[in-house]
Amino acid sequence: MDRSRDGSFIFRHGTGRHLLSADLKALRCAPVDDEDPAWLRILLDSVLMSVALLAGHEGLHAGSVLIDDQAVAITASAGGGKTTLIHELRNRGHALLADDITILDGRVAGSPLAIPGPPVMTLPDKLTGEAVVLMDLPGERWIAAEVSGAAAPLRTIVNLDRRPGVATMIGPEPDLLGLMLGAFLNLPKTEKRIASRFELASRLASSCQILRITADPSITPAELSSLIESALDRS
């Protein structure tokens, strides 16, 4: 991504180019091949996420769903099962907010708002079922997925920790500072934004229920979903 002299932003990638106006109100797209879904994947994933960050929002590396009109975000290390858990919660009737990156608006009073993401999910082949497939990827598929139509206050953050042999349990996150600082996308890297990101992390730590689930990889997403629903019922 480069910035032009007039203040506009240019996104360059192998499938095309995008031009974002300086006032962030107009995004023009020039795909190399408009019939190739790969350019849409770049647009809906990397480009729109960057637009949200440029607009002053922050990004939480977490998928999220809507439960009782409030957002519940799920974060995990790469390959930790976050997507399959989000998929299971969605199958239980909880509206999808975001598949991989949850954009937060921290400029509102009270709890930051989780903003609905693009209407897509990336899932392992075996989980796609009868979904509309937008693009095949190695070992997984990019599918169409309905998302919530409105932003919602972030109620809970769940850190999914799957390791062989650990007991299955849910409770308060012990490494609160590490989770809060590690879960945010560290972009843009300006001093002002780093400071505001730290302040937002502090607000989340005081206003949200922050939990950790430990579980062996053999524990099913259905069992983990039940744990989350039960913990929310008790809160």
Short mmCIF file of C-alpha atoms in Angstrom, two decimals:
data_model
loop_
_atom_site.label_atom_id
_atom_site.label_comp_id
_atom_site.label_asym_id
_atom_site.label_seq_id
_atom_site.Cartn_x
_atom_site.Cartn_y
_atom_site.Cartn_z
CA MET A 1 0.00 0.00 0.00
CA ASP A 2 1.32 3.45 -0.97
CA ARG A 3 0.05 6.96 -0.35
CA SER A 4 -0.11 9.43 -3.23
CA ARG A 5 0.69 13.12 -3.05
CA ASP A 6 -3.01 13.98 -3.05
CA GLY A 7 -3.53 11.83 0.06
CA SER A 8 -5.19 8.89 -1.67
CA PHE A 9 -4.06 5.31 -1.06
CA ILE A 10 -3.10 2.74 -3.70
CA PHE A 11 -3.26 -1.00 -2.97
CA ARG A 12 -1.23 -3.19 -5.34
CA HIS A 13 -1.37 -6.98 -5.53
CA GLY A 14 -1.13 -9.72 -8.12
CA THR A 15 -4.85 -9.76 -8.92
CA GLY A 16 -5.39 -6.03 -9.41
CA ARG A 17 -5.20 -2.50 -8.04
CA HIS A 18 -7.43 -0.47 -5.70
CA LEU A 19 -7.53 3.29 -5.22
CA LEU A 20 -8.92 4.70 -1.96
CA SER A 21 -9.76 8.42 -1.97
CA ALA A 22 -8.06 10.70 0.55
CA ASP A 23 -11.35 11.21 2.41
CA LEU A 24 -11.77 7.38 2.64
CA LYS A 25 -15.23 7.59 1.03
CA ALA A 26 -14.57 6.06 -2.41
CA LEU A 27 -12.77 2.85 -3.31
CA ARG A 28 -12.14 2.15 -6.99
CA CYS A 29 -11.23 -1.38 -8.07
CA ALA A 30 -9.32 -2.49 -11.16
CA PRO A 31 -8.99 -6.31 -11.20
CA VAL A 32 -6.73 -8.01 -13.71
CA ASP A 33 -9.56 -10.49 -14.36
CA ASP A 34 -12.96 -9.56 -12.92
CA GLU A 35 -14.14 -13.18 -13.29
CA ASP A 36 -11.35 -14.49 -11.07
CA PRO A 37 -12.67 -14.71 -7.46
CA ALA A 38 -9.13 -14.27 -6.12
CA TRP A 39 -9.34 -10.49 -6.54
CA LEU A 40 -12.54 -10.41 -4.49
CA ARG A 41 -10.82 -12.37 -1.74
CA ILE A 42 -8.06 -9.74 -1.59
CA LEU A 43 -10.67 -6.95 -1.63
CA LEU A 44 -12.87 -8.40 1.12
CA ASP A 45 -9.97 -9.57 3.25
CA SER A 46 -6.88 -7.37 3.09
CA VAL A 47 -8.11 -4.20 1.38
CA LEU A 48 -11.32 -3.56 3.35
CA MET A 49 -9.55 -4.44 6.59
CA SER A 50 -6.91 -1.82 5.76
CA VAL A 51 -9.62 0.74 4.96
CA ALA A 52 -11.19 0.14 8.38
CA LEU A 53 -7.85 0.63 10.12
CA LEU A 54 -7.17 3.82 8.15
CA ALA A 55 -10.61 5.07 9.21
CA GLY A 56 -9.56 4.89 12.87
CA HIS A 57 -10.91 1.49 13.87
CA GLU A 58 -8.80 -1.26 15.43
CA GLY A 59 -8.52 -4.91 14.45
CA LEU A 60 -8.75 -7.84 16.85
CA HIS A 61 -7.30 -11.11 15.51
CA ALA A 62 -10.46 -13.01 16.40
CA GLY A 63 -13.60 -14.38 14.85
CA SER A 64 -16.85 -13.29 16.45
CA VAL A 65 -20.55 -14.15 16.71
CA LEU A 66 -23.60 -12.45 18.14
CA ILE A 67 -25.06 -13.99 21.31
CA ASP A 68 -27.99 -12.27 23.04
CA ASP A 69 -27.38 -9.08 21.01
CA GLN A 70 -23.77 -8.80 22.16
CA ALA A 71 -20.54 -9.76 20.43
CA VAL A 72 -18.46 -12.72 21.58
CA ALA A 73 -14.97 -12.87 20.08
CA ILE A 74 -12.91 -16.08 19.81
CA THR A 75 -9.13 -15.85 19.52
CA ALA A 76 -6.53 -18.63 19.23
CA SER A 77 -3.08 -19.34 17.87
CA ALA A 78 -2.77 -20.33 14.20
CA GLY A 79 -4.39 -23.74 13.68
CA GLY A 80 -5.92 -23.62 17.15
CA GLY A 81 -9.49 -24.33 16.04
CA LYS A 82 -10.94 -20.81 16.13
CA THR A 83 -12.68 -21.12 12.75
CA THR A 84 -14.31 -24.49 13.45
CA LEU A 85 -15.57 -23.18 16.80
CA ILE A 86 -17.03 -20.07 15.14
CA HIS A 87 -18.64 -22.35 12.54
CA GLU A 88 -20.25 -24.48 15.27
CA LEU A 89 -21.59 -21.44 17.13
CA ARG A 90 -23.01 -20.16 13.85
CA ASN A 91 -24.73 -23.51 13.26
CA ARG A 92 -26.37 -23.11 16.69
CA GLY A 93 -28.12 -19.97 15.50
CA HIS A 94 -25.64 -17.31 16.64
CA ALA A 95 -25.20 -14.75 13.86
CA LEU A 96 -21.72 -14.39 12.39
CA LEU A 97 -20.00 -11.04 12.90
CA ALA A 98 -16.53 -11.77 11.55
CA ASP A 99 -14.61 -14.82 10.38
CA ASP A 100 -10.99 -13.97 11.19
CA ILE A 101 -10.51 -10.28 12.02
CA THR A 102 -13.02 -8.44 14.20
CA ILE A 103 -12.97 -4.70 13.59
CA LEU A 104 -13.65 -2.62 16.70
CA ASP A 105 -14.95 0.93 17.01
CA GLY A 106 -13.54 2.20 20.27
CA ARG A 107 -14.63 5.79 19.78
CA VAL A 108 -18.06 5.17 21.27
CA ALA A 109 -18.90 5.44 24.97
CA GLY A 110 -19.07 2.20 26.92
CA SER A 111 -18.05 -1.12 25.43
CA PRO A 112 -16.32 -0.94 22.02
CA LEU A 113 -18.51 -2.01 19.11
CA ALA A 114 -17.70 -5.07 17.01
CA ILE A 115 -18.43 -4.20 13.37
CA PRO A 116 -19.77 -6.87 10.99
CA GLY A 117 -17.15 -8.13 8.55
CA PRO A 118 -17.43 -9.34 4.94
CA PRO A 119 -20.08 -12.05 4.32
CA VAL A 120 -17.52 -14.83 3.79
CA MET A 121 -15.79 -17.62 5.72
CA THR A 122 -12.74 -19.76 5.03
CA LEU A 123 -13.43 -23.33 6.19
CA PRO A 124 -11.83 -26.78 5.88
CA ASP A 125 -13.30 -28.76 2.97
CA LYS A 126 -15.18 -31.15 5.27
CA LEU A 127 -17.14 -28.33 6.93
CA THR A 128 -18.45 -26.50 3.88
CA GLY A 129 -21.46 -28.80 3.32
CA GLU A 130 -24.06 -27.25 1.02
CA ALA A 131 -22.62 -23.74 1.26
CA VAL A 132 -22.10 -21.56 -1.79
CA VAL A 133 -18.40 -22.00 -2.63
CA LEU A 134 -16.72 -18.82 -3.82
CA MET A 135 -13.18 -20.14 -4.17
CA ASP A 136 -11.28 -23.39 -3.63
CA LEU A 137 -8.02 -23.16 -1.70
CA PRO A 138 -5.51 -25.87 -0.73
CA GLY A 139 -7.34 -27.95 1.91
CA GLU A 140 -10.09 -25.40 2.45
CA ARG A 141 -12.79 -23.36 0.78
CA TRP A 142 -13.89 -19.76 0.78
CA ILE A 143 -17.70 -19.75 1.17
CA ALA A 144 -20.53 -17.22 1.26
CA ALA A 145 -21.81 -16.67 4.79
CA GLU A 146 -24.51 -14.35 6.07
CA VAL A 147 -23.34 -11.87 8.70
CA SER A 148 -25.16 -9.74 11.26
CA GLY A 149 -26.55 -6.51 9.85
CA ALA A 150 -25.49 -4.27 12.73
CA ALA A 151 -22.55 -3.61 15.04
CA ALA A 152 -22.81 -4.88 18.61
CA PRO A 153 -21.04 -4.13 21.91
CA LEU A 154 -18.22 -6.55 22.63
CA ARG A 155 -19.31 -8.59 25.66
CA THR A 156 -16.80 -11.44 25.89
CA ILE A 157 -13.39 -12.45 24.55
CA VAL A 158 -12.56 -16.16 24.65
CA ASN A 159 -8.98 -17.34 24.25
CA LEU A 160 -9.01 -20.91 22.89
CA ASP A 161 -6.00 -22.90 24.10
CA ARG A 162 -5.92 -26.44 22.67
CA ARG A 163 -3.02 -28.67 23.74
CA PRO A 164 -2.63 -32.43 24.05
CA GLY A 165 -3.39 -33.76 27.52
CA VAL A 166 -4.76 -30.61 29.14
CA ALA A 167 -7.99 -30.71 31.12
CA THR A 168 -11.11 -29.25 29.52
CA MET A 169 -12.11 -26.17 31.47
CA ILE A 170 -13.19 -22.56 31.10
CA GLY A 171 -12.34 -19.70 33.42
CA PRO A 172 -10.89 -16.20 33.67
CA GLU A 173 -7.91 -15.54 31.38
CA PRO A 174 -4.78 -15.57 33.63
CA ASP A 175 -2.51 -13.67 31.22
CA LEU A 176 -4.79 -10.72 30.65
CA LEU A 177 -2.14 -8.21 29.59
CA GLY A 178 -0.44 -10.65 27.22
CA LEU A 179 -3.73 -11.54 25.56
CA MET A 180 -4.87 -7.94 25.20
CA LEU A 181 -1.62 -6.74 23.66
CA GLY A 182 -1.12 -9.82 21.49
CA ALA A 183 -4.61 -10.00 20.04
CA PHE A 184 -4.61 -6.60 18.35
CA LEU A 185 -3.33 -5.97 14.84
CA ASN A 186 -0.35 -3.65 15.33
CA LEU A 187 -1.29 -1.39 12.41
CA PRO A 188 -0.91 1.49 11.75
CA LYS A 189 2.36 1.72 13.69
CA THR A 190 2.21 5.40 14.59
CA GLU A 191 2.84 6.58 18.14
CA LYS A 192 -0.67 8.02 18.37
CA ARG A 193 -2.34 4.79 17.24
CA ILE A 194 -0.16 2.61 19.47
CA ALA A 195 -1.21 4.74 22.45
CA SER A 196 -4.91 4.62 21.53
CA ARG A 197 -4.66 0.85 20.99
CA PHE A 198 -3.21 0.43 24.47
CA GLU A 199 -6.04 2.53 25.92
CA LEU A 200 -8.61 0.41 24.05
CA ALA A 201 -7.02 -2.77 25.40
CA SER A 202 -7.33 -1.33 28.91
CA ARG A 203 -11.01 -0.55 28.32
CA LEU A 204 -11.65 -4.08 27.11
CA ALA A 205 -9.89 -5.52 30.14
CA SER A 206 -12.23 -3.59 32.45
CA SER A 207 -15.49 -3.81 30.49
CA CYS A 208 -15.44 -7.34 28.98
CA GLN A 209 -15.65 -10.85 30.33
CA ILE A 210 -12.32 -12.37 29.26
CA LEU A 211 -12.08 -16.15 29.41
CA ARG A 212 -9.69 -18.95 28.51
CA ILE A 213 -10.77 -22.41 27.38
CA THR A 214 -8.20 -25.19 27.70
CA ALA A 215 -8.94 -28.41 25.87
CA ASP A 216 -7.30 -31.41 24.27
CA PRO A 217 -7.55 -31.36 20.44
CA SER A 218 -9.90 -34.36 20.68
CA ILE A 219 -12.61 -32.21 22.32
CA THR A 220 -15.24 -31.38 19.71
CA PRO A 221 -16.35 -27.86 18.70
CA ALA A 222 -19.84 -28.80 19.94
CA GLU A 223 -18.49 -29.45 23.45
CA LEU A 224 -16.52 -26.19 23.41
CA SER A 225 -19.57 -24.25 22.21
CA SER A 226 -21.61 -25.65 25.10
CA LEU A 227 -18.92 -24.50 27.53
CA ILE A 228 -19.06 -20.98 26.14
CA GLU A 229 -22.85 -20.81 26.19
CA SER A 230 -22.89 -22.08 29.76
CA ALA A 231 -20.28 -19.53 30.88
CA LEU A 232 -22.26 -16.70 29.31
CA ASP A 233 -25.45 -17.86 30.99
CA ARG A 234 -23.70 -17.60 34.37
CA SER A 235 -22.27 -14.13 33.76
#
